[in-house]
Every structure is written in structure tokens, then in C-alpha cells.
Short mmCIF file of C-alpha atoms and ligand atoms in Angstrom, two decimals:
data_model
loop_
_atom_site.label_atom_id
_atom_site.label_comp_id
_atom_site.label_asym_id
_atom_site.label_seq_id
_atom_site.Cartn_x
_atom_site.Cartn_y
_atom_site.Cartn_z
CA MET A 4 0.00 0.00 0.00
CA ARG A 5 1.30 3.43 -0.89
CA GLN A 6 1.44 5.59 2.20
CA HIS A 7 2.59 9.18 2.57
CA ILE A 8 5.03 9.78 5.39
CA ILE A 9 5.23 13.39 6.48
CA VAL A 10 7.80 14.92 8.79
CA GLY A 11 7.85 17.99 11.02
CA LEU A 12 11.22 19.34 12.15
CA ASP A 13 11.30 21.44 15.31
CA VAL A 14 14.69 23.17 15.45
CA GLY A 15 14.59 24.38 19.04
CA THR A 16 17.21 26.05 21.22
CA THR A 17 17.60 23.01 23.46
CA LYS A 18 16.46 20.06 21.37
CA ILE A 19 15.88 19.16 17.75
CA CYS A 20 12.93 16.93 17.19
CA ALA A 21 11.81 15.26 13.97
CA VAL A 22 8.29 13.84 14.12
CA ALA A 23 7.19 11.40 11.40
CA ALA A 24 3.58 10.51 10.71
CA ALA A 25 1.87 8.25 8.19
CA GLU A 26 -1.12 9.71 6.44
CA HIS A 27 -4.23 7.63 5.92
CA PRO A 28 -7.80 8.58 4.98
CA GLY A 29 -8.82 8.80 8.66
CA GLY A 30 -6.00 11.16 9.65
CA LEU A 31 -2.41 10.86 10.78
CA ASP A 32 -0.62 8.16 12.75
CA LEU A 33 2.64 9.08 14.42
CA ILE A 34 5.15 6.39 13.48
CA GLY A 35 8.40 7.65 14.88
CA MET A 36 10.36 10.48 16.37
CA GLY A 37 14.02 11.39 16.78
CA VAL A 38 15.10 13.85 19.45
CA THR A 39 18.63 15.14 19.91
CA HIS A 40 20.26 17.77 22.04
CA SER A 41 20.43 20.98 20.02
CA VAL A 42 23.78 22.69 19.50
CA GLY A 43 24.18 25.78 17.34
CA LEU A 44 21.15 27.88 18.29
CA ARG A 45 20.63 30.73 20.72
CA LYS A 46 17.25 32.20 21.64
CA GLY A 47 15.65 30.24 18.81
CA MET A 48 18.08 31.48 16.12
CA VAL A 49 20.95 29.75 14.34
CA ILE A 50 24.32 31.00 15.55
CA ASN A 51 26.47 28.18 14.17
CA ILE A 52 25.51 26.52 10.89
CA ASP A 53 27.76 23.46 11.13
CA ASP A 54 26.67 22.60 14.68
CA THR A 55 23.01 23.06 13.76
CA VAL A 56 23.41 20.87 10.65
CA ASP A 57 25.02 18.16 12.79
CA SER A 58 22.16 18.32 15.29
CA ILE A 59 19.55 18.14 12.52
CA ARG A 60 21.34 15.18 10.92
CA ARG A 61 21.38 13.31 14.22
CA ALA A 62 17.65 13.88 14.78
CA LEU A 63 16.91 12.75 11.22
CA ALA A 64 19.11 9.66 11.52
CA GLU A 65 17.25 8.67 14.69
CA THR A 66 13.90 9.12 12.99
CA GLU A 67 15.01 7.29 9.84
CA ALA A 68 16.41 4.42 11.89
CA CYS A 69 13.16 3.83 13.68
CA THR A 70 10.75 4.43 10.81
CA GLY A 71 12.82 2.88 8.04
CA VAL A 72 11.97 5.84 5.86
CA ARG A 73 14.49 8.07 4.13
CA ILE A 74 13.44 11.62 5.00
CA LYS A 75 13.69 14.03 2.08
CA SER A 76 11.18 16.78 2.83
CA VAL A 77 10.16 18.49 6.04
CA SER A 78 8.02 21.27 7.36
CA VAL A 79 10.33 23.26 9.63
CA GLY A 80 9.53 25.55 12.56
CA ILE A 81 11.02 29.01 13.08
CA SER A 82 11.10 31.32 16.07
CA GLY A 83 13.28 34.08 17.53
CA GLY A 84 13.05 37.74 18.47
CA HIS A 85 13.33 38.75 14.78
CA ILE A 86 9.77 37.59 14.12
CA LYS A 87 7.13 40.30 14.18
CA GLY A 88 3.42 40.38 13.47
CA PHE A 89 1.16 43.23 12.37
CA SER A 90 -2.38 43.66 11.06
CA SER A 91 -3.28 44.90 7.60
CA GLN A 92 -6.31 45.18 5.36
CA GLY A 93 -7.11 45.43 1.67
CA ALA A 94 -10.26 45.75 -0.44
CA VAL A 95 -11.33 44.74 -3.97
CA GLY A 96 -14.45 45.04 -6.11
CA ILE A 97 -16.28 41.76 -6.67
CA LYS A 98 -16.15 40.61 -10.29
CA GLY A 99 -19.53 38.81 -10.49
CA SER A 100 -22.64 39.07 -8.35
CA GLU A 101 -21.36 36.59 -5.77
CA VAL A 102 -18.04 36.31 -3.95
CA THR A 103 -15.81 33.60 -5.45
CA PRO A 104 -12.59 32.04 -4.07
CA SER A 105 -10.67 34.17 -6.57
CA ASP A 106 -12.21 37.38 -5.10
CA ILE A 107 -11.02 36.21 -1.68
CA GLU A 108 -7.53 35.58 -3.04
CA ARG A 109 -7.44 39.08 -4.58
CA ALA A 110 -8.64 40.70 -1.34
CA ILE A 111 -5.95 38.86 0.66
CA GLU A 112 -3.36 39.83 -1.95
CA ALA A 113 -4.46 43.49 -1.61
CA ALA A 114 -4.12 43.23 2.19
CA ARG A 115 -0.59 41.84 1.94
CA THR A 116 0.51 44.60 -0.44
CA VAL A 117 2.26 46.65 2.22
CA TYR A 118 5.75 47.99 2.49
CA ILE A 119 8.07 45.30 3.84
CA PRO A 120 11.72 46.36 4.37
CA LEU A 121 14.19 44.51 2.13
CA ASP A 122 15.74 42.71 5.07
CA ARG A 123 12.40 41.15 6.08
CA GLU A 124 10.32 38.40 4.52
CA ILE A 125 6.67 37.45 4.91
CA LEU A 126 6.21 34.06 6.61
CA HIS A 127 2.43 33.98 6.96
CA VAL A 128 -0.58 36.01 5.87
CA ILE A 129 -3.44 34.85 8.07
CA PRO A 130 -6.96 36.13 7.26
CA THR A 131 -8.73 37.20 10.44
CA GLU A 132 -12.07 38.35 8.97
CA PHE A 133 -13.77 39.58 5.83
CA ILE A 134 -16.01 42.61 5.46
CA LEU A 135 -18.59 42.55 2.68
CA ASP A 136 -20.25 45.88 1.85
CA GLY A 137 -19.63 47.04 5.41
CA GLN A 138 -20.81 43.84 7.11
CA GLU A 139 -18.05 42.79 9.51
CA GLY A 140 -17.10 39.47 11.06
CA ILE A 141 -17.53 37.23 8.01
CA THR A 142 -15.28 34.15 8.12
CA ASN A 143 -16.08 32.68 4.70
CA PRO A 144 -17.79 35.01 2.22
CA VAL A 145 -17.85 32.52 -0.73
CA GLY A 146 -21.28 32.58 -2.40
CA MET A 147 -22.43 35.73 -0.61
CA SER A 148 -23.80 38.66 -2.62
CA GLY A 149 -22.01 41.98 -2.51
CA VAL A 150 -19.96 44.60 -4.33
CA ARG A 151 -16.93 45.38 -2.18
CA LEU A 152 -14.90 42.75 -0.30
CA GLU A 153 -12.38 43.72 2.34
CA ALA A 154 -9.92 41.30 3.92
CA ARG A 155 -8.35 41.84 7.34
CA VAL A 156 -5.18 39.83 7.82
CA HIS A 157 -2.40 39.30 10.31
CA ILE A 158 1.02 39.27 8.67
CA ILE A 159 4.00 37.52 10.27
CA THR A 160 7.43 38.53 9.02
CA GLY A 161 10.94 37.43 9.88
CA ALA A 162 14.48 38.65 9.20
CA VAL A 163 15.67 37.37 5.81
CA SER A 164 19.07 36.45 7.25
CA SER A 165 17.60 34.30 10.06
CA ILE A 166 15.19 32.57 7.68
CA GLN A 167 17.98 31.94 5.16
CA ASN A 168 20.28 30.54 7.85
CA LEU A 169 17.65 28.05 8.98
CA LEU A 170 16.92 27.03 5.38
CA LYS A 171 20.63 26.69 4.70
CA CYS A 172 20.99 24.32 7.68
CA CYS A 173 18.12 22.16 6.41
CA GLU A 174 19.52 22.10 2.88
CA LYS A 175 22.99 21.17 4.12
CA ALA A 176 21.37 18.35 6.05
CA GLY A 177 19.97 17.12 2.72
CA LEU A 178 16.40 18.30 3.24
CA ASP A 179 13.89 19.93 0.98
CA VAL A 180 11.89 22.42 3.06
CA VAL A 181 8.27 22.42 1.90
CA ASP A 182 7.06 24.88 4.50
CA ILE A 183 8.44 27.16 7.16
CA VAL A 184 6.05 27.75 10.03
CA PHE A 185 6.18 30.21 12.91
CA GLU A 186 6.50 27.82 15.87
CA PRO A 187 3.63 28.99 18.11
CA LEU A 188 1.25 28.48 15.18
CA ALA A 189 2.37 24.87 15.01
CA SER A 190 2.14 24.45 18.79
CA ALA A 191 -1.35 26.00 18.71
CA ARG A 192 -2.40 23.53 16.03
CA ALA A 193 -1.36 20.65 18.29
CA THR A 194 -2.71 21.88 21.61
CA LEU A 195 -5.66 24.28 21.23
CA THR A 196 -9.25 23.26 20.68
CA ARG A 197 -11.43 24.90 18.06
CA LEU A 198 -13.66 26.24 20.85
CA GLU A 199 -10.72 27.86 22.63
CA LYS A 200 -9.58 29.55 19.42
CA GLU A 201 -13.11 30.73 18.71
CA SER A 202 -13.75 32.08 22.20
CA GLY A 203 -10.32 33.67 22.71
CA VAL A 204 -7.18 32.09 24.12
CA VAL A 205 -3.50 32.88 24.51
CA LEU A 206 -0.92 30.24 23.74
CA VAL A 207 2.32 30.68 25.70
CA ASP A 208 5.06 28.30 24.54
CA ILE A 209 7.92 28.50 27.05
CA GLY A 210 10.87 26.66 25.55
CA GLY A 211 14.56 26.76 26.40
CA GLY A 212 15.57 30.03 24.74
CA THR A 213 12.30 31.74 23.86
CA THR A 214 8.77 32.32 25.10
CA ASP A 215 6.40 32.48 22.15
CA ILE A 216 3.01 34.16 22.56
CA ALA A 217 0.05 33.81 20.19
CA LEU A 218 -3.42 35.23 20.78
CA PHE A 219 -6.38 33.62 19.01
CA LYS A 220 -9.89 34.99 18.74
CA ASP A 221 -12.80 34.11 16.46
CA GLY A 222 -10.84 31.14 15.21
CA SER A 223 -7.76 32.98 13.93
CA LEU A 224 -4.51 34.54 15.05
CA ARG A 225 -4.77 38.14 16.31
CA HIS A 226 -1.34 38.77 17.74
CA ALA A 227 2.00 36.99 17.99
CA SER A 228 5.32 37.83 19.56
CA VAL A 229 8.52 36.21 20.80
CA LEU A 230 10.30 37.01 24.06
CA GLY A 231 13.99 36.13 24.27
CA ILE A 232 13.69 34.37 27.62
CA GLY A 233 13.01 30.73 28.52
CA GLY A 234 13.96 27.74 30.63
CA ASN A 235 17.68 28.11 29.92
CA HIS A 236 17.68 31.30 31.96
CA ILE A 237 16.31 29.36 34.93
CA THR A 238 19.01 26.69 34.48
CA ASN A 239 21.67 29.38 34.26
CA ASP A 240 20.41 31.02 37.47
CA ILE A 241 20.64 27.66 39.25
CA ALA A 242 24.17 27.07 37.92
CA VAL A 243 25.34 30.51 39.07
CA GLY A 244 23.37 30.52 42.34
CA LEU A 245 24.49 27.07 43.51
CA ARG A 246 27.88 27.02 41.75
CA VAL A 247 27.11 23.83 39.84
CA THR A 248 27.66 22.97 36.17
CA MET A 249 24.91 23.72 33.62
CA PRO A 250 24.13 20.00 33.05
CA ASP A 251 23.84 19.49 36.83
CA ALA A 252 21.66 22.59 37.13
CA GLU A 253 19.41 21.22 34.39
CA ILE A 254 19.00 17.92 36.26
CA LEU A 255 18.33 19.71 39.56
CA LYS A 256 15.68 21.86 37.89
CA LYS A 257 13.90 18.92 36.30
CA LEU A 258 14.04 16.59 39.31
CA SER A 259 13.77 18.93 42.28
CA GLY A 260 12.76 22.29 40.84
CA ALA A 261 9.50 23.98 41.76
CA VAL A 262 8.04 27.40 42.38
CA ALA A 263 6.98 28.60 45.83
CA GLY A 264 4.23 26.61 47.52
CA GLN A 265 4.72 23.62 45.19
CA ALA A 266 7.72 21.94 46.77
CA ALA A 267 5.71 20.20 49.54
CA ASP A 268 6.06 16.70 48.08
CA LEU A 269 9.75 17.12 47.24
CA PRO A 270 12.48 16.04 49.70
CA ALA A 271 13.34 18.74 52.26
CA ASP A 272 17.04 18.60 51.33
CA ILE A 273 18.90 18.02 48.08
CA GLN A 274 22.47 17.06 47.37
CA ILE A 275 24.55 19.11 44.97
CA THR A 276 28.07 18.71 43.60
CA GLN A 277 29.74 22.07 43.26
CA SER A 278 32.45 22.89 40.75
CA GLY A 279 35.61 21.58 42.33
CA GLY A 280 33.87 18.37 43.35
CA GLN A 281 32.59 19.51 46.75
CA VAL A 282 29.36 17.71 47.67
CA LYS A 283 26.87 19.71 49.74
CA THR A 284 23.40 19.17 51.14
CA ILE A 285 21.13 22.21 50.86
CA PRO A 286 17.43 22.77 51.65
CA SER A 287 15.33 22.41 48.47
CA GLU A 288 13.86 25.76 49.46
CA CYS A 289 17.15 27.31 48.21
CA LEU A 290 16.41 25.96 44.74
CA VAL A 291 12.88 27.37 44.88
CA GLN A 292 14.25 30.77 45.87
CA ILE A 293 16.49 30.79 42.79
CA ILE A 294 13.82 29.55 40.37
CA GLN A 295 10.92 31.71 41.55
CA PRO A 296 12.14 35.21 40.55
CA ARG A 297 13.00 34.12 36.98
CA CYS A 298 9.59 32.48 36.56
CA GLU A 299 7.96 35.65 37.85
CA GLU A 300 10.03 37.70 35.39
CA VAL A 301 8.92 35.53 32.45
CA LEU A 302 5.28 35.82 33.52
CA GLU A 303 5.53 39.59 34.07
CA MET A 304 6.85 39.91 30.51
CA VAL A 305 3.95 37.78 29.23
CA ARG A 306 1.54 39.97 31.23
CA GLY A 307 3.00 43.12 29.68
CA GLU A 308 2.63 41.60 26.21
CA LEU A 309 -0.99 40.61 26.92
CA LYS A 310 -1.79 44.15 28.04
CA ARG A 311 -0.15 45.54 24.91
CA CYS A 312 -2.12 43.30 22.53
CA CYS A 313 -5.49 43.56 24.37
CA GLY A 314 -5.14 39.90 25.38
CA TYR A 315 -7.09 40.55 28.57
CA GLU A 316 -10.10 41.67 26.57
CA HIS A 317 -9.99 38.74 24.14
CA ALA A 318 -8.67 35.74 26.07
CA ILE A 319 -11.98 34.53 27.49
CA TYR A 320 -10.63 30.98 27.75
CA GLY A 321 -7.44 32.14 29.42
CA VAL A 322 -3.99 30.78 28.75
CA VAL A 323 -2.66 27.48 27.43
CA MET A 324 0.96 26.99 28.49
CA THR A 325 3.11 24.60 26.51
CA GLY A 326 6.80 24.01 25.71
CA GLY A 327 9.20 22.11 27.94
CA SER A 328 9.31 24.75 30.69
CA SER A 329 5.61 24.34 31.35
CA LEU A 330 6.64 21.05 33.01
CA LEU A 331 8.29 22.97 35.84
CA LYS A 332 6.39 22.07 39.00
CA GLY A 333 3.86 24.75 39.89
CA PHE A 334 4.69 27.07 36.96
CA ASP A 335 1.09 26.84 35.73
CA LYS A 336 -0.27 27.77 39.17
CA LEU A 337 2.10 30.72 39.39
CA ALA A 338 0.98 31.77 35.91
CA GLU A 339 -2.65 31.62 36.97
CA SER A 340 -2.07 34.00 39.88
CA THR A 341 0.36 36.32 38.07
CA LEU A 342 -1.65 36.62 34.87
CA ASP A 343 -4.99 36.51 36.68
CA LEU A 344 -6.39 34.17 34.03
CA PRO A 345 -7.27 30.46 33.96
CA VAL A 346 -4.24 28.41 32.84
CA ARG A 347 -3.94 24.86 31.55
CA VAL A 348 -0.88 23.00 30.30
CA GLY A 349 -1.30 22.12 26.60
CA LEU A 350 -0.17 18.68 25.46
CA PRO A 351 -0.14 17.67 21.81
CA ASP A 352 -3.33 15.73 21.47
CA MET A 353 -4.40 15.20 17.92
CA MET A 354 -2.86 12.10 16.45
CA ASN A 355 -2.77 8.42 17.15
CA GLY A 356 0.35 6.53 18.09
CA LEU A 357 3.33 6.84 20.43
CA GLU A 358 1.26 7.73 23.46
CA PRO A 359 2.17 8.56 26.17
CA ILE A 360 5.65 9.66 25.00
CA ILE A 361 4.40 12.19 22.49
CA LYS A 362 1.93 13.72 24.96
CA ASN A 363 4.58 16.00 26.34
CA PRO A 364 4.52 19.81 25.96
CA GLN A 365 8.07 19.69 24.57
CA TYR A 366 6.71 18.05 21.42
CA SER A 367 3.79 20.42 20.74
CA THR A 368 5.68 22.23 17.97
CA GLY A 369 6.90 19.04 16.27
CA VAL A 370 3.44 17.46 16.24
CA GLY A 371 1.85 20.73 15.10
CA LEU A 372 4.31 20.96 12.20
CA VAL A 373 3.19 17.55 10.98
CA ALA A 374 -0.47 18.46 11.39
CA SER A 375 -0.08 21.70 9.43
CA TYR A 376 2.00 20.12 6.64
CA PRO A 377 0.73 21.68 3.41
CA GLU A 378 -1.80 19.45 1.62
CA HIS A 379 -0.34 20.06 -1.83
CA ASP A 380 3.13 19.00 -0.71
CA ARG A 381 2.11 15.74 0.93
CA THR A 382 2.68 13.82 -2.29
CA LYS A 383 6.27 15.08 -2.40
CA THR A 384 7.13 13.11 0.70
CA VAL A 385 8.26 9.55 0.82
CA HIS A 386 5.93 6.68 0.02
CA ALA A 387 6.36 3.73 2.32
CA GLU A 388 6.61 1.33 -0.62
CA ASP A 389 9.42 3.39 -2.16
CA VAL A 390 11.61 2.52 0.76
CA ASN A 391 11.10 -1.20 1.00
CA SER A 392 14.59 -1.91 -0.27
CA MET A 393 15.97 0.60 2.17
CA LEU A 394 14.01 -1.01 4.98
CA GLY A 395 15.88 -4.21 4.28
CA LYS A 396 19.16 -2.35 4.61
CA MET A 397 17.94 -0.70 7.82
CA LYS A 398 17.11 -4.08 9.32
CA HIS A 399 20.66 -5.30 8.67
CA TRP A 400 22.04 -2.09 10.04
CA ALA A 401 19.92 -2.35 13.20
CA ARG A 402 20.92 -6.00 13.65
CA ASP A 403 24.59 -5.03 13.36
CA ILE A 404 24.16 -2.29 15.90
CA PHE A 405 22.50 -4.59 18.41
CA ARG A 406 25.15 -7.25 17.82
CA HIS A 407 27.78 -4.60 18.47
CA ALA A 408 25.89 -3.42 21.56
CA GLU A 409 26.03 -6.90 23.06
CA THR A 410 29.80 -6.78 23.05
CA THR A 411 30.31 -3.16 24.04
CA ASP A 412 29.08 -1.01 26.84
CA ILE A 413 26.37 1.26 25.48
CA ASN A 414 26.83 4.81 26.64
CA HIS A 415 23.27 5.92 27.37
CA LYS A 416 22.53 9.48 26.46
CA LYS A 417 21.06 11.85 29.02
CA GLU A 418 19.26 13.85 26.34
CA GLY A 419 17.58 12.74 23.20
CA GLY A 420 16.74 9.34 21.84
CA THR A 421 14.51 7.55 19.43
CA VAL A 422 10.87 6.79 19.88
CA CYS A 423 9.37 4.41 17.43
CA SER A 424 6.02 2.80 16.99
CA ARG A 425 7.14 0.39 14.29
CA SER A 426 9.59 -1.32 16.57
CA LYS A 427 6.71 -2.27 18.85
CA LYS A 428 4.93 -4.15 16.11
N1 ATP B 20 10.43 18.56 33.92
C1 ATP B 20 10.89 19.77 33.62
N2 ATP B 20 10.92 20.73 34.58
C2 ATP B 20 11.39 21.96 34.29
N3 ATP B 20 11.85 22.35 33.10
C3 ATP B 20 11.84 21.44 32.11
C4 ATP B 20 11.36 20.11 32.31
N4 ATP B 20 11.49 19.43 31.15
C5 ATP B 20 12.03 20.30 30.26
N5 ATP B 20 12.25 21.50 30.83
C6 ATP B 20 12.85 22.70 30.23
O1 ATP B 20 12.21 22.98 29.01
C7 ATP B 20 13.12 23.67 28.15
C8 ATP B 20 13.07 23.04 26.78
O2 ATP B 20 11.78 23.18 26.28
P1 ATP B 20 11.49 22.97 24.73
O3 ATP B 20 11.96 21.64 24.32
O4 ATP B 20 10.08 23.31 24.50
O5 ATP B 20 12.47 24.08 24.13
P2 ATP B 20 13.04 24.28 22.66
O6 ATP B 20 11.94 24.04 21.69
O7 ATP B 20 14.28 23.47 22.50
O8 ATP B 20 13.49 25.78 22.72
P3 ATP B 20 12.86 27.11 22.05
O9 ATP B 20 11.45 26.80 21.67
O10 ATP B 20 12.97 28.13 23.12
O11 ATP B 20 13.75 27.41 20.88
C9 ATP B 20 14.51 23.53 28.78
O12 ATP B 20 14.89 24.75 29.38
C10 ATP B 20 14.29 22.45 29.84
O13 ATP B 20 15.14 22.63 30.95
MG1 MG B 21 10.38 25.25 20.96
#
């Protein structure tokens, strides 16, 4: 059976994650995922091409090994402080007596005809509403009678250099990029319900290097922005505050980290190894005292952004927090009190397969990239039957690896790894 395999590539500051799904008439089945530690990015942007290419290659190799599919095309995510959004509108006269899809296209084209500096490029033009002869709030005017059609859109742009650098990394890793998607749009696709987007909700994706914010109302994006702060800042604070290495600080944060009032079920004391090898026992309250101010700072910045974009007026459903940092114990509760809005943690929840591993806020962007893979490009991706011969090779390769593993000590990685549904079959 011919089957389309589609792949989303989340090039994050802390991890690179390639999510592969098989398309079938009923939807998408996740069939494998490769996650590797990301090297070469800072605050969501490429700062070292070779390191980023290496990280992408490793994530792809993991995914290819477990799915048996040679990955040629991906939909890739982009973020970083260079990304900006603004609203625009444009109007056209209707050619016939009823609005046709081509009238809509012309109206959107008119709305996107704005001055964009040469060093910036449009990533998305998202229609927010249509106005037909003065009647506002129309979501789909096809077939309606009228004379003048106006489109209101939200335009997302990015710095040409940052976009080119990301594309260059993908190309050097042997990939054809079929789409480049602003990451919170992908995360929103994976975590938000239609009702939330209709009623008004803010997605806050707190990753390692960035905090992405996207406000949805009446089913479409109204505002988006990126803050250059994330979980890495918390890790850094722990490393400096306790004089431990960054990897140790990361482990302490994940295992024993919490915000105030949430550490009750954690041990009263924790052991740390300071640089120089000195082992110390400290109250876990010390860790909380280091983590808390940075979390408050992130949330204050989100609050400021919500005030600026009228988020408090629109976000009836409150906030959906996602991204790896939303796993920090009590961060959602702190967000609820700081932002004064209901908060839930958003897990990717829209495809079959690989549960419960995939149901982790770190993978919201990767899953969302697969889900938003452009329809017309799905045929460009690999067909499962095209890779049968390769699958044979993969099996030999895997057998060799396991044979080798029996005779050598496997060095287990702290970060990253392969998750595969095929291997379970
Ligand atoms: N259990 C946990 N507790 C606290 N923090 C966590 C936990 N698990 C992951 N994190 C943090 O989440 C962050 C990584 O999140 P994520 O994978 O969403 O980021 P990213 O996509 O690589 O980065 P970005 O989107 O900012 O470019 C890291 O700072 C990591 O320490
Ligand atoms: Mg991310």
C-alpha cells in the first residue's frame, strides 16, 4: 500500500525533534520520532551553521532508523526575536454578483501589499475576517452577494538572514523544506481546541531560549510575539546561584525544581556537587528561591505583552501553556495567579500513536508541524513502498548495531533518543 510519510522538524534552542507521521484517509498516525540535544542555536536562532546541521542530521538519523523511511522533505519551525506580526487590510471590487474564491484571493493579496523592508520576509498572511459591503465578522464570504470585499489579515514577518540561515541548515542536512512555520502556530495547532480559538485564548510556549506568545480569537490569530527568555535562563540562574555545572543545574531543575508553595512533596534537602567536586546538602527551598524570581520575570513579561495586545479583553478561555518549561512544577499555578487568568498545560493531542511519549509539551511544535504540513506538498514526501529496499538495509544495520551493543558497553545518552512505533509491532 502506498502511504505518505510526512515529517515535522522542530529546530529548538535546546532540542531538535523530527516527528514522522503516516497519512491515511482517517487522519495521521505518528510512526516515529528522533530527538537530539540541540547545538548551534541561541534564543531560537541559528548562531552556528555546522553545529546546527550536525544536530539536525542526528535527529533525522534517529527518525530514519526507527521508521525505516528516508526523509527528504520536512516542514520546519522558526522562532526568535526577529519575528514580528502586524495587522493589515485590503479591499477589492467583486467581479460577479457573488463572492468567489478568486475574489477572496485578490482581497488577501491586496491586504498583503504593504511595504516590507528589504531585510524582512513574509512568513504567513493569516486572514482574520472579511467585510462585505460594510458587514463585519464574516469568516467565509464565498457565495455571498455583494460589491466590495475587504480582507483583514495578520502578517507575520521574519528577518531574511535568520530565515535563510535556517533554510541553509536544512539544505545542508539534505532536506527539501516544503514549508516554514512560525513555531507557536504549530504548537497551537497541536494543543488548542477549536472552541478555545473561537472564544479567545493565549498560547504561551515556554521553551529553552524563547517564550512564544500567540493570541487567538474568532478562530484565527490576532497577535503573535517572541520574548527572548526561557527555561535556559532558569538553568543558568541555578548554575550561578548554587555554583554547579549547567548540566547538573538542568538535572536539579527537572528533578527537584518547583516554584513557591509547590515543593511540599519534594524532599526537604537536596544534594549538589559544586564545581571543584565539593558535595553539599542544601534545603530544596534554596532551589525554589532561585527559580521563583525568573519564573515571575517571564510571567511579568507575558503579562506586559498581553496588556499591549489587548489579550485581557480577548482571552476569554485564558492561557494554554506549553513548551518544555511548562513542566516545571507549579509554573502553571504561578501563571494563573500572576496573569490573573485560567491556565492549563497544553499537550499535543491530535494524532494516534506513540502515546504517552508524544503527549509532552516539549513536542507540541513538532506534532503541530506535521499536522499543518501543506496538503499540496504531501505527495512530495516519501511513500512507504518506495523505501522497502531501504528497509531491508535498515534491518541489517539495526541488527549489526544490536550485535555490536552486546559486546560493548552502550553509553546511554542523558538527552535525546529515538521513539518508534514500528519497533513495537
Ligand atoms: N520537567 C521539567 N521541569 C522543568 N523544566 C523542564 C522540564 N522538562 C524540560 N524543561 C525545560 O524545558 C526547556 C526546553 O523546552 P522545549 O523543548 O520546548 O524548548 P526548545 O523548543 O528546544 O526551545 P525554544 O522553543 O525556546 O527554541 C529547557 O529549558 C528544559 O530545561
Ligand atoms: Mg520550541
